[in-house]
PDB file of C-alpha atoms in Angstrom:
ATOM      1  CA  UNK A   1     -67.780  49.161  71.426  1.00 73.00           C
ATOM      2  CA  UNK A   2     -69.645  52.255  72.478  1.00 75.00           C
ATOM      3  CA  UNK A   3     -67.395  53.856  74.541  1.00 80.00           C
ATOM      4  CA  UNK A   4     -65.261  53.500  71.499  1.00 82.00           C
ATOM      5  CA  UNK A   5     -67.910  54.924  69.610  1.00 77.00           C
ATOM      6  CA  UNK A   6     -68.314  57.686  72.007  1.00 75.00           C
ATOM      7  CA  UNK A   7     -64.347  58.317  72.287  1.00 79.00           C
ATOM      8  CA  UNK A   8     -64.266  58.739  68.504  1.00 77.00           C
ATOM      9  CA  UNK A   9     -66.998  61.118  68.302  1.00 73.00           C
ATOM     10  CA  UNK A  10     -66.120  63.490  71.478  1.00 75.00           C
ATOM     11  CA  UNK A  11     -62.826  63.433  69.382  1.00 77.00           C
ATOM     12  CA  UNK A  12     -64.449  64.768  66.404  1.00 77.00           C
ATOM     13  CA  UNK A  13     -66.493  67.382  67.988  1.00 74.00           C
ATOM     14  CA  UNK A  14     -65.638  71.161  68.346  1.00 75.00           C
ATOM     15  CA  UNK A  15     -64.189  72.386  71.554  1.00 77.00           C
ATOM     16  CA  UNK A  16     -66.742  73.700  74.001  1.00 77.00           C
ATOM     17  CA  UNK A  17     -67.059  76.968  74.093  1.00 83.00           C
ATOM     18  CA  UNK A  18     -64.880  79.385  76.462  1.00 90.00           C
ATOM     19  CA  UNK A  19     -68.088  81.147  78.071  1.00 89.00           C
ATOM     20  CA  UNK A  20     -65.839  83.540  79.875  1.00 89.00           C
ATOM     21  CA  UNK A  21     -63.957  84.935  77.101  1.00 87.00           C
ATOM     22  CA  UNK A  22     -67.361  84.797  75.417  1.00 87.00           C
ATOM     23  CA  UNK A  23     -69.214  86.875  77.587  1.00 85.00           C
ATOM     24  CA  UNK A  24     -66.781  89.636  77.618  1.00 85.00           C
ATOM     25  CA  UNK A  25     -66.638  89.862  73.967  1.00 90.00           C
ATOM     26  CA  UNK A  26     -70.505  89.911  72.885  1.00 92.00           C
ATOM     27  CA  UNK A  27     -73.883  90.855  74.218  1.00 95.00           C
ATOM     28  CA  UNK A  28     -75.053  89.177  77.210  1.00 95.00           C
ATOM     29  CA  UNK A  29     -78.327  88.101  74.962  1.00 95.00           C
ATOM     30  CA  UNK A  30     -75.704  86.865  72.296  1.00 94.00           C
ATOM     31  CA  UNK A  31     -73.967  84.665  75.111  1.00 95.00           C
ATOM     32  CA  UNK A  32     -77.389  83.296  76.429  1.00 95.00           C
ATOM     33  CA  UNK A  33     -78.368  82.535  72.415  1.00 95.00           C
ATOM     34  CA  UNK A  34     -75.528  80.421  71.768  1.00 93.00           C
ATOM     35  CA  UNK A  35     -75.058  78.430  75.200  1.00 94.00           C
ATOM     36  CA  UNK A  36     -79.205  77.344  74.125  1.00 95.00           C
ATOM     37  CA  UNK A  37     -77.788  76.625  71.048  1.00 93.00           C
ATOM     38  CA  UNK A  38     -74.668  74.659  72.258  1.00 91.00           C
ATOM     39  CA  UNK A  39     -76.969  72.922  74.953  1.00 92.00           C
ATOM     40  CA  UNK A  40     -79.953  72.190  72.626  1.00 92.00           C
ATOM     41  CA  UNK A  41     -77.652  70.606  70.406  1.00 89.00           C
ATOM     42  CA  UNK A  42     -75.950  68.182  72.723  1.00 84.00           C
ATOM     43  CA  UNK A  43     -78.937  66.914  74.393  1.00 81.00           C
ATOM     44  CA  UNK A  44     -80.320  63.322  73.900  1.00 73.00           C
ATOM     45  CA  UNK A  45     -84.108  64.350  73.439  1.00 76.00           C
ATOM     46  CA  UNK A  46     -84.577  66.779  70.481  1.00 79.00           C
ATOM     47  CA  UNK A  47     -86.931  68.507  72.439  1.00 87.00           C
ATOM     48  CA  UNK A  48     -86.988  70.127  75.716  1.00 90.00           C
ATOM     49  CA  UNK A  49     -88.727  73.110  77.616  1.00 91.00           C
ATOM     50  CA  UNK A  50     -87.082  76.122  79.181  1.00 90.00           C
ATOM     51  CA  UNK A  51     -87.037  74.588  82.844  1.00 90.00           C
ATOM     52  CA  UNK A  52     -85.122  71.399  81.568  1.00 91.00           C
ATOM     53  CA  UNK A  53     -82.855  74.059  79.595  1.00 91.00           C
ATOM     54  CA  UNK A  54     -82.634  76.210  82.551  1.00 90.00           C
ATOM     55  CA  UNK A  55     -81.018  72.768  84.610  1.00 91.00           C
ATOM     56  CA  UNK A  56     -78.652  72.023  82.474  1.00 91.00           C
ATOM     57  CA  UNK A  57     -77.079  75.117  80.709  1.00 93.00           C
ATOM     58  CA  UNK A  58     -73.749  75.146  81.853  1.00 92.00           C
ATOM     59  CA  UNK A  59     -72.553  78.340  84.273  1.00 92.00           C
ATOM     60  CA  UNK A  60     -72.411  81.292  82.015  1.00 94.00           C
ATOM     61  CA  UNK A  61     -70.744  84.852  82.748  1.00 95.00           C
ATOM     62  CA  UNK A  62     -74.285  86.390  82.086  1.00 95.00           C
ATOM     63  CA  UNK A  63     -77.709  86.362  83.680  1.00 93.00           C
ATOM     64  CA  UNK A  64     -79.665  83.200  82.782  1.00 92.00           C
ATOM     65  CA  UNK A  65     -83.187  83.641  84.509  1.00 91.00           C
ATOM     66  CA  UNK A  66     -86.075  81.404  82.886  1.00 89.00           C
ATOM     67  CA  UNK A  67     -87.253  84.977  81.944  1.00 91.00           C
ATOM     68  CA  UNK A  68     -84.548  85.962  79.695  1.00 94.00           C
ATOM     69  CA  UNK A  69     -83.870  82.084  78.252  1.00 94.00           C
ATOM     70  CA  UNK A  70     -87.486  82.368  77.398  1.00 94.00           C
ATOM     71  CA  UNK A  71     -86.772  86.092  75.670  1.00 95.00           C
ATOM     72  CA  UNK A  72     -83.762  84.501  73.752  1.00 95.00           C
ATOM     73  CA  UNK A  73     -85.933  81.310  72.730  1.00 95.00           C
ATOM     74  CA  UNK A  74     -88.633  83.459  71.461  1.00 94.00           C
ATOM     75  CA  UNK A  75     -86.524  86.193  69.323  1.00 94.00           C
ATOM     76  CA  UNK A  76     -84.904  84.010  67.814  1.00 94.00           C
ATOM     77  CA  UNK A  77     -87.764  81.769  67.229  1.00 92.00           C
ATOM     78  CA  UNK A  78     -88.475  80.591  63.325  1.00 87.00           C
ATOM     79  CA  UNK A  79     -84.665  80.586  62.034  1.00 85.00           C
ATOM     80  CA  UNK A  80     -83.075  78.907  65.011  1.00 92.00           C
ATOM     81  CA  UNK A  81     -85.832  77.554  67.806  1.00 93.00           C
ATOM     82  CA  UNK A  82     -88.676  76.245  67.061  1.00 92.00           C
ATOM     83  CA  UNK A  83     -91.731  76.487  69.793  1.00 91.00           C
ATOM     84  CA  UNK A  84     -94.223  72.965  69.840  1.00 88.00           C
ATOM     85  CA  UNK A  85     -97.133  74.249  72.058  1.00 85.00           C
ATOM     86  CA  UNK A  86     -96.622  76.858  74.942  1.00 83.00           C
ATOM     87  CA  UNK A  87     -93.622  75.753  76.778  1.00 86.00           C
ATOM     88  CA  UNK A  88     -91.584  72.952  74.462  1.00 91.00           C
ATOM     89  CA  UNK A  89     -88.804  74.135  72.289  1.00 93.00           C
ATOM     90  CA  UNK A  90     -86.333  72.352  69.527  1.00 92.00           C
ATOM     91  CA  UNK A  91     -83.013  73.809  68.018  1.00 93.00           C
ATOM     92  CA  UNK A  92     -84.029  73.706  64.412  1.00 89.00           C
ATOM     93  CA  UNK A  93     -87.271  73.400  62.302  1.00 80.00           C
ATOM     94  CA  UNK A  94     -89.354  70.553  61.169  1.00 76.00           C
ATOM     95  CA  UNK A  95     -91.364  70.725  57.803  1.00 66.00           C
ATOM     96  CA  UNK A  96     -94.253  68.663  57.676  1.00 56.00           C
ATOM     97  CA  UNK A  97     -97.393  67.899  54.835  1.00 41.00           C
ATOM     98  CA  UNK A  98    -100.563  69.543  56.118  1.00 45.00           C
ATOM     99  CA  UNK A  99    -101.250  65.277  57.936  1.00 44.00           C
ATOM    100  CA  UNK A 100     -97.934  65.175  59.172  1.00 46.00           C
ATOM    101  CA  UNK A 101     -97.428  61.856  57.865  1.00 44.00           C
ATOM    102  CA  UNK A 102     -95.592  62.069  54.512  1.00 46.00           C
ATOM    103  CA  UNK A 103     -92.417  63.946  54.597  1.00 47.00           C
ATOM    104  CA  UNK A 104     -91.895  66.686  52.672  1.00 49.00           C
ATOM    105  CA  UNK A 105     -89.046  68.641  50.749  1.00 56.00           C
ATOM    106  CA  UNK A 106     -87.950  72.197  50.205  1.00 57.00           C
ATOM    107  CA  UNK A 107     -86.511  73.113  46.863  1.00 59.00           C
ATOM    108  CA  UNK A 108     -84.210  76.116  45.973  1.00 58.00           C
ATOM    109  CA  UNK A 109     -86.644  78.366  46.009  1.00 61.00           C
ATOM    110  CA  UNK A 110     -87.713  77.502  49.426  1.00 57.00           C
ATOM    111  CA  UNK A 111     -91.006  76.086  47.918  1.00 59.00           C
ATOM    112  CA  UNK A 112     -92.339  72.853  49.883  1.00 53.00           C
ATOM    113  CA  UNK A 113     -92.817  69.470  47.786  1.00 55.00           C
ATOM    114  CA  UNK A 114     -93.865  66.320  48.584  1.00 49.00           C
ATOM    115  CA  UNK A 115     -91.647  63.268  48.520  1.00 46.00           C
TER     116      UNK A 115
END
């Protein structure tokens, strides 16, 4: 039953990216942004910190030093990646009450509401 499962949704996914024709077509920061985004997205564990993403980013045409993941993490942290302490990151944003116990939602305007 779950390698059905598993069958059916790796059949319903996107294609993987072509990183090759990728990285001669955008900026190698561009390239580096959306492999963290493809990787961060297909992990298990929702969060993860730059080492683990360093390990497991697949070969890119690009430089992919922890020093210039970590660049890529932090510009684009807020609207994509969001930082928990100094070294864990998520793809994504949580909102959360000022206890972090009762969830909360965000309305048209962007103004937060409790549930």
């Amino acid at each position: 039953m779950q390698q059905q499962w598993q069958r059916h949704f790796q059949d319903a996914a996107p294609p993987a990216p072509q990183w090759d024709a990728i990285g001669h077509a955008v900026p190698a920061s561009a390239v580096r942004t959306r492999a963290l985004m493809h990787t961060m997205a297909h992990r298990v564990s929702g969060q993860t910190t730059l080492d683990e993403l360093a390990g497991v980013l697949p070969a890119l045409p690009v430089a992919t030093s922890p020093r210039l993941l970590g660049q890529a993490l932090r510009q684009h942290e807020g609207p994509v990646f969001q930082r928990f302490g100094s070294a864990v990151w998520q793809l994504g944003q949580t909102t959360s009450s000022p206890d972090h116990r009762r969830p909360r939602t965000v309305d048209a305007e962007g103004q937060y509401g409790d549930i």
